[in-house]
Short mmCIF file of C-alpha atoms in Angstrom, two decimals:
data_model
loop_
_atom_site.label_atom_id
_atom_site.label_comp_id
_atom_site.label_asym_id
_atom_site.label_seq_id
_atom_site.Cartn_x
_atom_site.Cartn_y
_atom_site.Cartn_z
CA MET A 284 3.99 4.22 2.16
CA ILE A 285 1.46 6.94 2.84
CA TYR A 286 3.50 10.14 3.87
CA ASN A 287 0.75 12.45 4.56
CA ARG A 288 -0.78 12.22 8.13
CA ASN A 289 -4.54 12.79 7.42
CA ILE A 290 -4.41 10.57 4.54
CA LYS A 291 -2.68 7.39 6.59
CA ILE A 292 -5.28 7.82 9.26
CA ILE A 293 -8.41 7.74 6.49
CA TRP A 294 -6.59 4.74 5.07
CA LEU A 295 -5.91 3.05 8.55
CA ILE A 296 -9.84 3.88 9.32
CA SER A 297 -10.90 2.14 5.99
CA LEU A 298 -8.63 -0.86 6.87
CA VAL A 299 -10.23 -1.09 9.96
CA LEU A 300 -13.45 -1.00 8.65
CA THR A 301 -12.80 -3.38 6.08
CA LEU A 302 -11.76 -6.32 8.59
CA ALA A 303 -14.98 -5.36 10.30
CA ALA A 304 -16.84 -5.56 7.08
CA CYS A 305 -15.37 -8.81 6.26
CA LEU A 306 -15.52 -10.52 9.91
CA THR A 307 -19.61 -10.03 10.20
CA ALA A 308 -20.65 -9.39 6.60
CA ASP A 309 -21.36 -11.95 3.77
CA MET A 310 -20.03 -9.77 1.30
CA ASP A 311 -16.28 -10.37 1.32
CA LYS A 312 -15.51 -9.80 -2.90
CA VAL A 313 -17.51 -6.65 -2.82
CA VAL A 314 -15.90 -5.14 0.62
CA ILE A 315 -12.22 -6.25 -0.62
CA ILE A 316 -12.77 -4.77 -4.23
CA GLY A 317 -14.06 -1.41 -2.58
CA PHE A 318 -11.32 -0.93 -0.48
CA THR A 319 -8.90 -1.81 -2.95
CA ILE A 320 -10.45 1.17 -5.08
CA VAL A 321 -10.47 3.12 -1.61
CA SER A 322 -6.72 2.47 -1.35
CA ALA A 323 -5.63 2.92 -4.58
CA GLY A 324 -7.26 6.55 -4.50
CA LEU A 325 -5.90 7.06 -1.25
CA PHE A 326 -2.31 6.31 -2.31
CA LEU A 327 -2.55 8.28 -5.55
CA ALA A 328 -4.16 11.54 -3.14
CA ASP A 329 -1.03 10.93 -1.04
CA LEU A 330 1.57 10.41 -4.24
CA TRP A 331 -0.24 13.66 -5.97
CA LYS A 332 0.16 15.73 -2.64
CA ASN A 333 3.50 14.78 -2.17
CA TYR A 334 4.57 15.48 -5.80
CA THR A 335 2.87 19.09 -5.65
CA ALA A 336 4.26 20.10 -2.25
CA LEU A 337 7.65 18.06 -2.13
CA TYR A 338 8.84 16.35 -5.36
CA SER A 339 8.10 19.81 -7.66
CA ARG A 340 10.54 21.97 -5.52
CA SER A 341 14.01 20.40 -6.15
CA GLY A 342 15.64 17.96 -7.98
CA GLU A 343 16.76 16.41 -4.89
CA PHE A 344 12.74 15.54 -4.20
CA LYS A 345 12.03 14.42 -7.76
CA SER A 346 14.68 11.45 -7.57
CA ILE A 347 12.77 9.76 -4.77
CA HIS A 348 9.45 10.36 -6.78
CA ALA A 349 9.40 7.20 -8.45
CA TRP A 350 10.06 5.20 -5.56
CA ASN A 351 7.53 6.73 -4.21
CA LEU A 352 5.38 5.93 -6.94
CA ILE A 353 6.42 1.97 -7.05
CA SER A 354 5.78 1.96 -3.06
CA SER A 355 2.39 3.20 -3.42
CA ILE A 356 1.53 0.54 -6.06
CA GLY A 357 3.15 -2.73 -4.36
CA GLN A 358 1.23 -1.44 -1.17
CA VAL A 359 -2.29 -1.35 -2.96
CA PHE A 360 -1.46 -4.94 -4.64
CA PHE A 361 -0.01 -6.12 -1.13
CA TRP A 362 -3.21 -5.19 0.76
CA GLY A 363 -6.03 -5.86 -1.82
CA TYR A 364 -4.27 -9.56 -1.94
CA LEU A 365 -3.75 -9.74 1.37
CA PHE A 366 -7.66 -9.71 1.85
CA MET A 367 -8.63 -11.88 -0.86
CA PHE A 368 -6.06 -14.34 0.43
CA ILE A 369 -7.49 -14.44 4.06
CA PHE A 370 -11.15 -14.10 3.23
CA ILE A 371 -11.82 -15.31 -0.22
CA VAL A 372 -9.11 -18.18 -1.60
CA VAL A 373 -10.56 -21.22 -0.05
CA ASP A 374 -7.73 -23.48 -1.29
CA LYS A 375 -4.28 -21.86 -0.61
CA THR A 376 -2.22 -23.80 -2.60
CA TRP A 377 1.67 -23.33 -3.29
CA TYR A 378 1.08 -20.61 -5.14
CA HIS A 379 -1.07 -18.11 -3.43
CA TRP A 380 1.84 -18.77 -0.54
CA PHE A 381 4.32 -17.76 -3.23
CA ILE A 382 2.69 -14.51 -4.31
CA MET A 383 1.60 -13.43 -0.46
CA VAL A 384 5.40 -13.61 0.72
CA ASP A 385 6.61 -12.07 -2.72
CA LEU A 386 4.36 -9.13 -2.37
CA PHE A 387 5.40 -8.90 1.00
CA VAL A 388 9.02 -8.99 0.49
CA ALA A 389 8.57 -6.57 -2.39
CA THR A 390 6.34 -4.10 0.08
CA THR A 391 8.75 -4.09 3.22
CA TYR A 392 11.92 -3.45 0.33
CA LEU A 393 9.67 -0.89 -1.18
CA ASN A 394 8.64 0.54 1.93
CA TYR A 395 12.44 0.48 3.56
CA LYS A 396 14.10 2.21 0.31
CA PHE A 397 11.25 4.87 0.21
CA ARG A 398 11.66 5.53 4.61
CA SER A 399 15.18 5.91 4.00
CA MET A 400 15.40 7.89 1.19
CA MET A 401 13.16 10.59 2.98
CA GLU A 402 15.52 10.49 5.63
CA SER A 403 18.25 10.72 3.91
CA ILE A 404 16.89 13.73 2.10
CA SER A 405 15.42 15.34 5.86
CA VAL A 406 12.26 16.88 4.71
#
C-alpha cells in the first residue's frame, strides 16, 4: 500500500498507462518489465519517505516499518505478476492460478495489516 498521496497518484497513472500500452502495443513484455521497475521505484520512494517522515520519529512508528516494507514488496510482485498473467502467459495452467491466488491473498492481508496498524497509531 502506498501511503503518500502524490506517489499513489503517480503509480495509478503508470498503472493506467501500462494497461493502455498493453492493450494497444505489441510490446507487452517490455511494458510490463518497465511497469514493474517503475512500481518498485515508487514503492521504495514511498517507503523511504515514510521512513524519514514517520518511522524515524518514534519507536511506536518503527514497529510498522517492517509491515510497510513487506506490503510494498508484495504489491510489486502482485501487480507485476497480474499483468504478466493477463497479457503474456498464454497457457494458464493450475500453477499460474495458484500463484495468482496466493499473491492476491498475501497482498490483501498485508494491506489490511498495514492499514490497521496505521489506524491504531492514528498518524
